Amino acid sequence: MAHPASLVYGKPNYDQAVAFVKHSGQAFAFDPTQWIQSLGNDGGSNIRTLTDGAQVLAGLVFHPTAQWYGGSRLTCQVIASVFSAAEARRQKLGYKVMLHGLRETRAQGMPLAALYATTPAFYRALGFEPAGHRLFWKVPMHHLPTVSEGAQFRPTGPHEQAILHELYGRYAKANAGLIDRTEHFWRYHLNPYDGSTLYAYRIDFGDSLEGYVSLRHARANRILTVQDAVVTTPRSARALLTFLSHHQSVADAVIFPDAPQGSLHKLIATNGARFEPTCDEWLLRIVHVPAALEQRGYPLLDARFEIEVDDPAMPENTGRLIFEITRGHARVREGGDGRLRLDVRALAAIYTGFAHPLEMAASGLVDGSESDLALFGAVFAGPRPTLLDSF
Ligand SMILES: CC(C)(COP(=O)(O)OP(=O)(O)OC[C@H]1O[C@@H](n2cnc3c(N)ncnc32)[C@H](O)[C@@H]1OP(=O)(O)O)[C@@H](O)C(=O)NCCC(=O)NCCS
């Protein structure tokens, strides 16, 4: 392997981008042809590689987006396709490319980074912690409600993207963790890269657009698969389920995404809803602690903490902060006695509302008085963090 000092991090040239995509295809077992064809002559501008000056040794993909927490939109770097070359693993190249990527993210002023992990241990060492779920529920068709309450179901799709963005934005803002989908993420729900067909329908009540669903044809196994489901009112949730029930001549069961405490599965009165085993956890990394604390939304309460954050991978986050919330508005400044001590991983899990400080204290990642722990939990409480997207 090249000497660590000679490793170069940055945007790849075209040949390096092609090498990146091939490595990625090998690592994640997909055919790279389509991706290679879509690379511009300058290489993929969202790809980052670690090279020895020529050969690609490790890499990742950035999808700059945002997440909502407490009704506030925070910029978030979604990171995907992380790999190190098969011939160069366990030489800290994956760690290095990730750390470069996180520092670049911080330099761009983005306070958060999120990803799904094949290898949580690898990401924990980089300051990530499981911080939310992406869940699918499977229900036999005959358990679905069948009352549409005057809803109109109309085909929709990429031609109405602006309207669907607005609907989804309303839904995401009221929840926690959902990403502000870019064109790239919308494609998965309306117009997939692999050319497969999705059928999307909007759910209106008179002039009011209250939900939408996109789904795949029932497969040979008679299971209807919902790709995306967004509902903003209880009646649109009931209507969406009713719309799905209209497929029972071709499907025996439906699989749909819904938050851990989402409205869709709760509306199924019988005990038919079951977790799909494909439930995923996603991980969050607080890339810039003061910015993340200040930009988040909070309940309309007052609180004051003197915290000490420990961040072994990014020591620029380590230190003491006074974190004050006044009527839900946060202010952070350096100082204080650090009497509430948090590992940056614990902060990530608490920040999204995924874990309570007491749970993190049980793992030794938080230490503080009972009253500080209870109040810290209260300020981050909110809807259970979830994602509808994969990356
Ligand atoms: C996961 C992957 C990126 C790790 O890259 P790497 O360069 O081998 O990892 P590093 O050498 O930087 O590892 C740093 C630390 O992470 C942890 N780690 C790395 N790989 C691990 C594994 N497979 N299992 C458990 N811990 C692991 C270890 O603590 C390691 O330190 P150590 O070697 O001193 O014990 C690499 O195995 C890979 O490309 N896998 C295939 C693609 C993939 O799964 N990517 C992740 C997508 S989410």
CSV table of C-alpha atoms and ligand atoms in Angstrom, one decimal:
chain,number,residue,atom,x,y,z
A,1,MET,CA,0.0,0.0,0.0
A,2,ALA,CA,1.0,3.6,-0.6
A,3,HIS,CA,2.5,5.5,2.3
A,4,PRO,CA,-0.3,7.2,4.2
A,5,ALA,CA,1.2,10.6,3.6
A,6,SER,CA,0.9,10.1,-0.1
A,7,LEU,CA,-2.9,9.4,0.0
A,8,VAL,CA,-5.0,12.0,-1.8
A,9,TYR,CA,-8.6,12.7,-0.9
A,10,GLY,CA,-10.9,14.6,-3.3
A,11,LYS,CA,-13.1,14.6,-6.3
A,12,PRO,CA,-12.1,12.0,-8.8
A,13,ASN,CA,-11.2,12.6,-12.5
A,14,TYR,CA,-13.3,10.7,-15.0
A,15,ASP,CA,-11.1,7.5,-15.0
A,16,GLN,CA,-11.1,7.5,-11.2
A,17,ALA,CA,-14.8,8.0,-11.1
A,18,VAL,CA,-15.2,4.9,-13.4
A,19,ALA,CA,-12.9,3.0,-11.1
A,20,PHE,CA,-14.9,4.2,-8.1
A,21,VAL,CA,-18.2,2.9,-9.6
A,22,LYS,CA,-16.6,-0.4,-10.5
A,23,HIS,CA,-15.3,-0.9,-6.9
A,24,SER,CA,-18.7,0.1,-5.6
A,25,GLY,CA,-20.5,-2.4,-7.9
A,26,GLN,CA,-18.2,-5.1,-6.6
A,27,ALA,CA,-18.6,-4.1,-3.0
A,28,PHE,CA,-22.4,-3.9,-3.2
A,29,ALA,CA,-23.0,-6.5,-5.8
A,30,PHE,CA,-24.7,-4.4,-8.5
A,31,ASP,CA,-24.0,-4.0,-12.3
A,32,PRO,CA,-22.1,-0.7,-12.6
A,33,THR,CA,-22.9,-0.1,-16.3
A,34,GLN,CA,-25.8,2.3,-15.9
A,35,TRP,CA,-24.0,4.4,-13.4
A,36,ILE,CA,-20.8,4.6,-15.5
A,37,GLN,CA,-22.9,5.7,-18.5
A,38,SER,CA,-24.4,8.5,-16.5
A,39,LEU,CA,-21.0,9.9,-15.3
A,40,GLY,CA,-20.2,13.2,-16.9
A,41,ASN,CA,-16.7,13.8,-18.5
A,42,ASP,CA,-15.6,15.4,-15.3
A,43,GLY,CA,-16.4,12.4,-13.1
A,44,GLY,CA,-19.2,12.3,-10.6
A,45,SER,CA,-19.1,15.6,-8.7
A,46,ASN,CA,-20.7,14.0,-5.6
A,47,ILE,CA,-18.1,11.2,-5.5
A,48,ARG,CA,-15.0,11.4,-3.2
A,49,THR,CA,-12.1,9.1,-3.4
A,50,LEU,CA,-8.9,8.3,-1.6
A,51,THR,CA,-6.2,7.5,-4.1
A,52,ASP,CA,-2.5,6.9,-4.0
A,53,GLY,CA,-2.3,9.6,-6.7
A,54,ALA,CA,-3.7,7.2,-9.4
A,55,GLN,CA,-5.4,4.1,-8.1
A,56,VAL,CA,-8.7,4.4,-6.2
A,57,LEU,CA,-8.3,2.8,-2.8
A,58,ALA,CA,-11.5,3.9,-1.0
A,59,GLY,CA,-14.5,6.2,-1.7
A,60,LEU,CA,-17.9,7.5,-0.8
A,61,VAL,CA,-20.8,9.4,-2.3
A,62,PHE,CA,-22.3,12.6,-0.9
A,63,HIS,CA,-26.0,13.5,-1.2
A,64,PRO,CA,-26.3,16.9,0.4
A,65,THR,CA,-29.8,17.2,1.8
A,66,ALA,CA,-31.5,18.1,5.0
A,67,GLN,CA,-33.5,16.5,7.8
A,68,TRP,CA,-36.3,17.9,10.0
A,69,TYR,CA,-36.0,17.9,13.8
A,70,GLY,CA,-38.5,19.8,16.0
A,71,GLY,CA,-40.0,21.4,12.9
A,72,SER,CA,-36.6,22.9,11.9
A,73,ARG,CA,-34.8,21.9,8.7
A,74,LEU,CA,-31.1,21.1,9.3
A,75,THR,CA,-28.7,20.5,6.4
A,76,CYS,CA,-27.5,16.9,6.5
A,77,GLN,CA,-24.9,15.1,4.4
A,78,VAL,CA,-26.3,11.7,3.4
A,79,ILE,CA,-23.4,9.4,2.8
A,80,ALA,CA,-23.7,6.3,0.6
A,81,SER,CA,-21.5,3.7,-1.2
A,82,VAL,CA,-18.7,3.8,1.3
A,83,PHE,CA,-16.1,1.2,0.5
A,84,SER,CA,-12.4,0.5,0.6
A,85,ALA,CA,-10.9,-1.6,-2.2
A,86,ALA,CA,-11.2,-5.4,-1.5
A,87,GLU,CA,-7.4,-5.8,-1.7
A,88,ALA,CA,-6.8,-2.9,0.8
A,89,ARG,CA,-9.3,-3.5,3.7
A,90,ARG,CA,-8.5,-3.2,7.4
A,91,GLN,CA,-5.7,-0.7,6.6
A,92,LYS,CA,-7.7,2.3,7.9
A,93,LEU,CA,-8.5,3.5,4.4
A,94,GLY,CA,-12.3,3.3,5.0
A,95,TYR,CA,-11.8,5.3,8.2
A,96,LYS,CA,-9.6,7.9,6.5
A,97,VAL,CA,-12.0,8.5,3.6
A,98,MET,CA,-14.9,8.8,6.0
A,99,LEU,CA,-13.1,11.2,8.2
A,100,HIS,CA,-12.1,13.4,5.3
A,101,GLY,CA,-15.7,13.3,4.1
A,102,LEU,CA,-17.0,14.4,7.6
A,103,ARG,CA,-14.5,17.2,7.8
A,104,GLU,CA,-15.5,18.4,4.3
A,105,THR,CA,-19.1,18.3,5.4
A,106,ARG,CA,-18.3,20.4,8.5
A,107,ALA,CA,-16.3,22.9,6.4
A,108,GLN,CA,-19.4,23.3,4.2
A,109,GLY,CA,-21.4,24.2,7.3
A,110,MET,CA,-23.5,21.1,7.4
A,111,PRO,CA,-24.1,20.0,11.1
A,112,LEU,CA,-25.3,16.5,10.4
A,113,ALA,CA,-24.4,13.3,8.5
A,114,ALA,CA,-26.6,10.3,8.1
A,115,LEU,CA,-26.2,6.8,6.6
A,116,TYR,CA,-27.2,3.2,6.8
A,117,ALA,CA,-24.6,0.8,8.0
A,118,THR,CA,-23.6,-2.7,6.9
A,119,THR,CA,-20.9,-2.5,9.6
A,120,PRO,CA,-22.1,-0.5,12.6
A,121,ALA,CA,-18.8,-1.1,14.5
A,122,PHE,CA,-16.9,0.7,11.7
A,123,TYR,CA,-19.2,3.7,11.9
A,124,ARG,CA,-19.3,3.9,15.7
A,125,ALA,CA,-15.6,4.4,15.7
A,126,LEU,CA,-16.3,7.4,13.5
A,127,GLY,CA,-18.9,8.9,15.9
A,128,PHE,CA,-22.1,7.6,14.3
A,129,GLU,CA,-24.8,6.0,16.4
A,130,PRO,CA,-28.1,4.3,15.4
A,131,ALA,CA,-30.6,7.1,15.6
A,132,GLY,CA,-33.8,6.1,13.8
A,133,HIS,CA,-35.7,3.4,12.0
A,134,ARG,CA,-37.1,2.7,8.5
A,135,LEU,CA,-39.9,0.3,8.9
A,136,PHE,CA,-42.2,-1.8,6.7
A,137,TRP,CA,-45.4,-3.3,7.8
A,138,LYS,CA,-47.1,-6.3,6.2
A,139,VAL,CA,-50.8,-6.7,6.4
A,140,PRO,CA,-53.2,-9.3,4.8
A,141,MET,CA,-55.5,-7.4,2.5
A,142,HIS,CA,-58.7,-8.4,4.3
A,143,HIS,CA,-57.6,-6.4,7.4
A,144,LEU,CA,-57.5,-3.1,5.5
A,145,PRO,CA,-60.3,-0.6,6.0
A,146,THR,CA,-62.6,0.0,3.1
A,147,VAL,CA,-64.1,3.4,3.7
A,148,SER,CA,-62.9,6.2,1.4
A,149,GLU,CA,-65.0,9.0,3.0
A,150,GLY,CA,-65.3,11.0,-0.3
A,151,ALA,CA,-61.6,10.8,-1.2
A,152,GLN,CA,-60.7,11.1,-4.8
A,153,PHE,CA,-57.8,8.9,-6.1
A,154,ARG,CA,-56.0,10.4,-9.1
A,155,PRO,CA,-52.9,9.2,-11.0
A,156,THR,CA,-49.9,11.4,-10.4
A,157,GLY,CA,-46.2,11.3,-11.0
A,158,PRO,CA,-43.1,13.3,-12.0
A,159,HIS,CA,-45.2,15.8,-13.9
A,160,GLU,CA,-46.7,16.9,-10.5
A,161,GLN,CA,-43.5,16.8,-8.6
A,162,ALA,CA,-43.7,20.3,-7.2
A,163,ILE,CA,-47.1,19.5,-5.7
A,164,LEU,CA,-45.8,16.3,-4.2
A,165,HIS,CA,-42.8,18.0,-2.8
A,166,GLU,CA,-45.0,20.5,-1.0
A,167,LEU,CA,-47.2,17.7,0.4
A,168,TYR,CA,-44.1,15.7,1.5
A,169,GLY,CA,-42.5,18.8,3.0
A,170,ARG,CA,-45.5,19.3,5.2
A,171,TYR,CA,-45.4,15.7,6.3
A,172,ALA,CA,-41.7,15.7,6.9
A,173,LYS,CA,-41.7,18.9,8.9
A,174,ALA,CA,-44.2,17.4,11.3
A,175,ASN,CA,-42.1,14.3,11.9
A,176,ALA,CA,-38.4,13.7,12.8
A,177,GLY,CA,-35.5,12.6,10.7
A,178,LEU,CA,-37.2,12.6,7.3
A,179,ILE,CA,-34.9,14.0,4.6
A,180,ASP,CA,-35.7,16.9,2.3
A,181,ARG,CA,-35.7,14.8,-0.9
A,182,THR,CA,-33.6,16.0,-3.8
A,183,GLU,CA,-34.4,15.0,-7.4
A,184,HIS,CA,-32.2,11.9,-6.8
A,185,PHE,CA,-34.3,10.7,-3.9
A,186,TRP,CA,-37.7,11.5,-5.6
A,187,ARG,CA,-36.6,9.3,-8.5
A,188,TYR,CA,-36.8,6.2,-6.3
A,189,HIS,CA,-40.5,6.9,-5.5
A,190,LEU,CA,-41.7,8.1,-8.9
A,191,ASN,CA,-39.3,7.3,-11.7
A,192,PRO,CA,-36.8,4.6,-10.7
A,193,TYR,CA,-33.3,4.5,-12.2
A,194,ASP,CA,-33.7,0.8,-13.0
A,195,GLY,CA,-36.6,1.7,-15.3
A,196,SER,CA,-39.2,-0.3,-13.3
A,197,THR,CA,-42.7,1.0,-13.3
A,198,LEU,CA,-44.3,2.6,-10.3
A,199,TYR,CA,-47.9,3.7,-10.1
A,200,ALA,CA,-48.5,6.9,-8.1
A,201,TYR,CA,-51.8,8.3,-6.9
A,202,ARG,CA,-52.7,11.5,-5.1
A,203,ILE,CA,-55.5,11.5,-2.5
A,204,ASP,CA,-57.6,14.6,-2.5
A,205,PHE,CA,-60.7,15.7,-0.6
A,206,GLY,CA,-62.3,18.3,-2.7
A,207,ASP,CA,-59.6,21.0,-3.2
A,208,SER,CA,-57.4,19.6,-0.5
A,209,LEU,CA,-54.4,17.4,-1.4
A,210,GLU,CA,-53.8,15.3,1.8
A,211,GLY,CA,-51.8,12.3,0.7
A,212,TYR,CA,-50.2,10.3,-2.0
A,213,VAL,CA,-49.0,6.7,-2.5
A,214,SER,CA,-46.7,5.1,-5.1
A,215,LEU,CA,-46.7,1.3,-5.5
A,216,ARG,CA,-45.5,-1.6,-7.6
A,217,HIS,CA,-47.6,-4.1,-9.3
A,218,ALA,CA,-48.5,-7.1,-7.3
A,219,ARG,CA,-45.9,-9.6,-7.9
A,220,ALA,CA,-46.3,-13.3,-8.7
A,221,ASN,CA,-46.4,-13.9,-4.9
A,222,ARG,CA,-49.5,-11.8,-4.6
A,223,ILE,CA,-47.9,-9.2,-2.4
A,224,LEU,CA,-48.5,-5.5,-3.2
A,225,THR,CA,-45.5,-3.4,-2.4
A,226,VAL,CA,-45.9,0.3,-1.5
A,227,GLN,CA,-42.8,2.3,-2.3
A,228,ASP,CA,-43.9,5.6,-0.7
A,229,ALA,CA,-46.8,6.6,1.4
A,230,VAL,CA,-47.4,10.1,2.7
A,231,VAL,CA,-50.5,11.1,4.6
A,232,THR,CA,-51.1,14.4,6.4
A,233,THR,CA,-54.5,13.8,8.0
A,234,PRO,CA,-56.3,10.8,9.6
A,235,ARG,CA,-58.9,10.7,6.9
A,236,SER,CA,-56.2,10.6,4.1
A,237,ALA,CA,-54.5,7.7,6.1
A,238,ARG,CA,-57.8,5.8,6.1
A,239,ALA,CA,-58.3,6.6,2.4
A,240,LEU,CA,-54.8,5.4,1.5
A,241,LEU,CA,-55.4,2.1,3.2
A,242,THR,CA,-58.8,1.8,1.5
A,243,PHE,CA,-57.2,2.5,-1.9
A,244,LEU,CA,-54.8,-0.4,-1.2
A,245,SER,CA,-57.7,-2.6,-0.3
A,246,HIS,CA,-59.0,-2.1,-3.9
A,247,HIS,CA,-56.1,-4.3,-5.0
A,248,GLN,CA,-57.3,-7.4,-3.2
A,249,SER,CA,-58.4,-9.2,-6.3
A,250,VAL,CA,-54.7,-9.4,-7.3
A,251,ALA,CA,-52.9,-9.4,-4.0
A,252,ASP,CA,-53.3,-11.3,-0.7
A,253,ALA,CA,-51.2,-8.9,1.4
A,254,VAL,CA,-49.6,-5.5,1.2
A,255,ILE,CA,-46.3,-4.2,2.5
A,256,PHE,CA,-46.1,-0.5,3.2
A,257,PRO,CA,-43.6,1.9,4.9
A,258,ASP,CA,-44.8,3.6,8.1
A,259,ALA,CA,-43.1,5.3,11.0
A,260,PRO,CA,-42.7,3.4,14.3
A,261,GLN,CA,-45.7,5.3,15.6
A,262,GLY,CA,-47.1,6.1,12.2
A,263,SER,CA,-50.8,6.5,11.5
A,264,LEU,CA,-51.2,3.9,8.8
A,265,HIS,CA,-50.6,0.7,10.8
A,266,LYS,CA,-52.4,2.1,13.8
A,267,LEU,CA,-55.6,2.4,11.7
A,268,ILE,CA,-55.7,-1.3,11.2
A,269,ALA,CA,-58.1,-2.3,13.9
A,270,THR,CA,-57.5,-6.1,13.7
A,271,ASN,CA,-54.2,-7.4,15.0
A,272,GLY,CA,-52.9,-8.1,11.4
A,273,ALA,CA,-50.0,-5.7,11.1
A,274,ARG,CA,-46.6,-7.3,11.5
A,275,PHE,CA,-43.0,-6.0,11.2
A,276,GLU,CA,-41.2,-7.0,8.1
A,277,PRO,CA,-37.9,-8.4,8.9
A,278,THR,CA,-36.3,-5.9,6.6
A,279,CYS,CA,-36.6,-3.1,9.2
A,280,ASP,CA,-33.4,-0.9,9.0
A,281,GLU,CA,-31.7,1.3,11.5
A,282,TRP,CA,-30.1,4.4,10.2
A,283,LEU,CA,-27.2,6.2,11.9
A,284,LEU,CA,-26.5,9.9,12.6
A,285,ARG,CA,-23.3,11.7,13.2
A,286,ILE,CA,-23.3,15.2,14.7
A,287,VAL,CA,-20.7,16.8,12.6
A,288,HIS,CA,-20.8,20.3,14.2
A,289,VAL,CA,-22.2,20.1,17.8
A,290,PRO,CA,-23.0,23.8,18.5
A,291,ALA,CA,-24.6,24.3,15.0
A,292,ALA,CA,-26.7,21.1,15.4
A,293,LEU,CA,-27.9,22.1,18.9
A,294,GLU,CA,-28.7,25.7,17.8
A,295,GLN,CA,-30.5,24.9,14.6
A,296,ARG,CA,-32.8,22.3,15.9
A,297,GLY,CA,-36.4,23.0,17.0
A,298,TYR,CA,-37.4,22.3,20.6
A,299,PRO,CA,-40.6,22.2,22.6
A,300,LEU,CA,-41.6,25.7,24.0
A,301,LEU,CA,-39.8,25.3,27.3
A,302,ASP,CA,-36.9,26.8,29.1
A,303,ALA,CA,-33.8,24.8,30.0
A,304,ARG,CA,-30.1,25.3,30.7
A,305,PHE,CA,-27.3,22.7,30.5
A,306,GLU,CA,-23.6,22.8,31.0
A,307,ILE,CA,-22.4,20.0,28.8
A,308,GLU,CA,-19.0,18.4,28.0
A,309,VAL,CA,-18.9,16.6,24.6
A,310,ASP,CA,-16.3,13.9,24.0
A,311,ASP,CA,-15.6,13.3,20.3
A,312,PRO,CA,-12.5,11.1,19.8
A,313,ALA,CA,-12.7,10.9,16.0
A,314,MET,CA,-13.3,14.7,15.5
A,315,PRO,CA,-11.7,16.4,18.5
A,316,GLU,CA,-12.8,19.8,17.1
A,317,ASN,CA,-16.2,18.9,18.6
A,318,THR,CA,-14.7,18.1,22.0
A,319,GLY,CA,-15.3,20.6,24.7
A,320,ARG,CA,-17.6,22.4,27.2
A,321,LEU,CA,-20.7,24.2,26.1
A,322,ILE,CA,-23.4,26.2,27.8
A,323,PHE,CA,-26.6,25.1,26.0
A,324,GLU,CA,-29.7,27.2,26.8
A,325,ILE,CA,-33.2,27.0,25.5
A,326,THR,CA,-35.6,29.9,26.0
A,327,ARG,CA,-39.2,29.3,24.9
A,328,GLY,CA,-37.9,26.6,22.5
A,329,HIS,CA,-35.1,28.8,21.0
A,330,ALA,CA,-31.6,27.4,21.5
A,331,ARG,CA,-28.4,29.3,22.1
A,332,VAL,CA,-25.0,27.7,22.5
A,333,ARG,CA,-21.7,29.2,23.7
A,334,GLU,CA,-18.4,27.9,25.0
A,335,GLY,CA,-17.9,27.5,28.7
A,336,GLY,CA,-19.6,26.0,31.7
A,337,ASP,CA,-18.6,23.3,34.1
A,338,GLY,CA,-19.4,20.3,31.8
A,339,ARG,CA,-21.4,18.6,34.5
A,340,LEU,CA,-23.5,16.7,31.9
A,341,ARG,CA,-20.9,14.6,30.0
A,342,LEU,CA,-21.8,13.1,26.6
A,343,ASP,CA,-20.0,11.0,24.0
A,344,VAL,CA,-20.9,12.5,20.6
A,345,ARG,CA,-22.5,9.1,19.7
A,346,ALA,CA,-24.9,9.4,22.6
A,347,LEU,CA,-25.7,12.9,21.6
A,348,ALA,CA,-26.7,11.7,18.1
A,349,ALA,CA,-29.1,9.1,19.4
A,350,ILE,CA,-30.6,11.5,21.9
A,351,TYR,CA,-30.8,14.4,19.4
A,352,THR,CA,-33.2,12.6,17.1
A,353,GLY,CA,-35.4,11.4,19.9
A,354,PHE,CA,-34.3,7.8,19.3
A,355,ALA,CA,-32.8,7.2,22.7
A,356,HIS,CA,-33.3,8.7,26.2
A,357,PRO,CA,-30.2,10.0,28.1
A,358,LEU,CA,-30.9,7.3,30.7
A,359,GLU,CA,-30.5,4.6,28.1
A,360,MET,CA,-27.2,6.1,26.9
A,361,ALA,CA,-26.1,6.5,30.5
A,362,ALA,CA,-26.7,2.7,31.0
A,363,SER,CA,-24.1,2.2,28.1
A,364,GLY,CA,-21.6,4.6,29.8
A,365,LEU,CA,-21.9,7.1,27.0
A,366,VAL,CA,-23.6,9.8,29.2
A,367,ASP,CA,-22.9,10.8,32.7
A,368,GLY,CA,-24.9,13.4,34.7
A,369,SER,CA,-27.3,14.1,37.5
A,370,GLU,CA,-30.7,12.5,37.5
A,371,SER,CA,-32.4,15.9,37.0
A,372,ASP,CA,-30.1,16.9,34.1
A,373,LEU,CA,-30.7,13.6,32.4
A,374,ALA,CA,-34.4,13.9,32.7
A,375,LEU,CA,-34.6,17.4,31.4
A,376,PHE,CA,-32.1,16.7,28.6
A,377,GLY,CA,-34.5,13.9,27.5
A,378,ALA,CA,-37.5,16.2,27.7
A,379,VAL,CA,-36.0,18.8,25.3
A,380,PHE,CA,-35.3,16.2,22.6
A,381,ALA,CA,-38.6,14.4,22.9
A,382,GLY,CA,-40.8,14.4,19.9
A,383,PRO,CA,-42.1,12.1,17.1
A,384,ARG,CA,-40.1,8.9,16.8
A,385,PRO,CA,-37.3,9.4,14.2
A,386,THR,CA,-37.9,7.7,10.9
A,387,LEU,CA,-36.9,7.6,7.2
A,388,LEU,CA,-38.9,6.6,4.2
A,389,ASP,CA,-35.9,6.7,2.0
A,390,SER,CA,-33.0,4.3,1.5
A,391,PHE,CA,-29.5,5.2,0.5
B,1,LIG,C1,-16.8,-1.5,5.7
B,1,LIG,C2,-15.5,-1.1,5.0
B,1,LIG,C3,-15.8,0.2,4.3
B,1,LIG,C4,-14.5,-0.9,6.1
B,1,LIG,O1,-13.3,-0.3,5.5
B,1,LIG,P1,-11.8,-0.7,5.9
B,1,LIG,O2,-10.9,0.2,5.2
B,1,LIG,O3,-11.6,-2.2,5.8
B,1,LIG,O4,-11.9,-0.3,7.5
B,1,LIG,P2,-10.8,0.3,8.4
B,1,LIG,O5,-9.5,-0.4,8.2
B,1,LIG,O6,-10.8,1.8,8.2
B,1,LIG,O7,-11.4,-0.1,9.8
B,1,LIG,C5,-11.4,0.8,10.9
B,1,LIG,C6,-12.1,0.1,12.1
B,1,LIG,O8,-13.5,-0.1,11.8
B,1,LIG,C7,-13.8,-1.4,12.3
B,1,LIG,N1,-14.1,-2.3,11.2
B,1,LIG,C8,-13.8,-2.3,9.9
B,1,LIG,N2,-14.3,-3.3,9.2
B,1,LIG,C9,-15.0,-4.0,10.1
B,1,LIG,C10,-15.8,-5.2,10.0
B,1,LIG,N3,-16.0,-5.8,8.8
B,1,LIG,N4,-16.4,-5.7,11.1
B,1,LIG,C11,-16.3,-5.0,12.3
B,1,LIG,N5,-15.5,-3.9,12.4
B,1,LIG,C12,-14.9,-3.4,11.4
B,1,LIG,C13,-12.6,-1.9,13.1
B,1,LIG,O9,-12.7,-1.4,14.4
B,1,LIG,C14,-11.5,-1.2,12.4
B,1,LIG,O10,-10.4,-1.1,13.2
B,1,LIG,P3,-9.3,-2.3,13.3
B,1,LIG,O11,-9.1,-2.9,12.0
B,1,LIG,O12,-8.1,-1.7,14.0
B,1,LIG,O13,-10.0,-3.3,14.2
B,1,LIG,C15,-15.0,-2.2,4.1
B,1,LIG,O14,-15.0,-3.4,4.7
B,1,LIG,C16,-15.8,-2.3,2.8
B,1,LIG,O15,-15.6,-1.6,1.8
B,1,LIG,N6,-16.8,-3.3,2.8
B,1,LIG,C17,-17.7,-3.5,1.7
B,1,LIG,C18,-18.6,-2.4,1.4
B,1,LIG,C19,-19.4,-2.0,2.7
B,1,LIG,O16,-19.9,-2.8,3.4
B,1,LIG,N7,-19.4,-0.7,2.9
B,1,LIG,C20,-20.1,-0.1,4.0
B,1,LIG,C21,-21.4,0.4,3.5
B,1,LIG,S1,-22.5,1.0,4.8
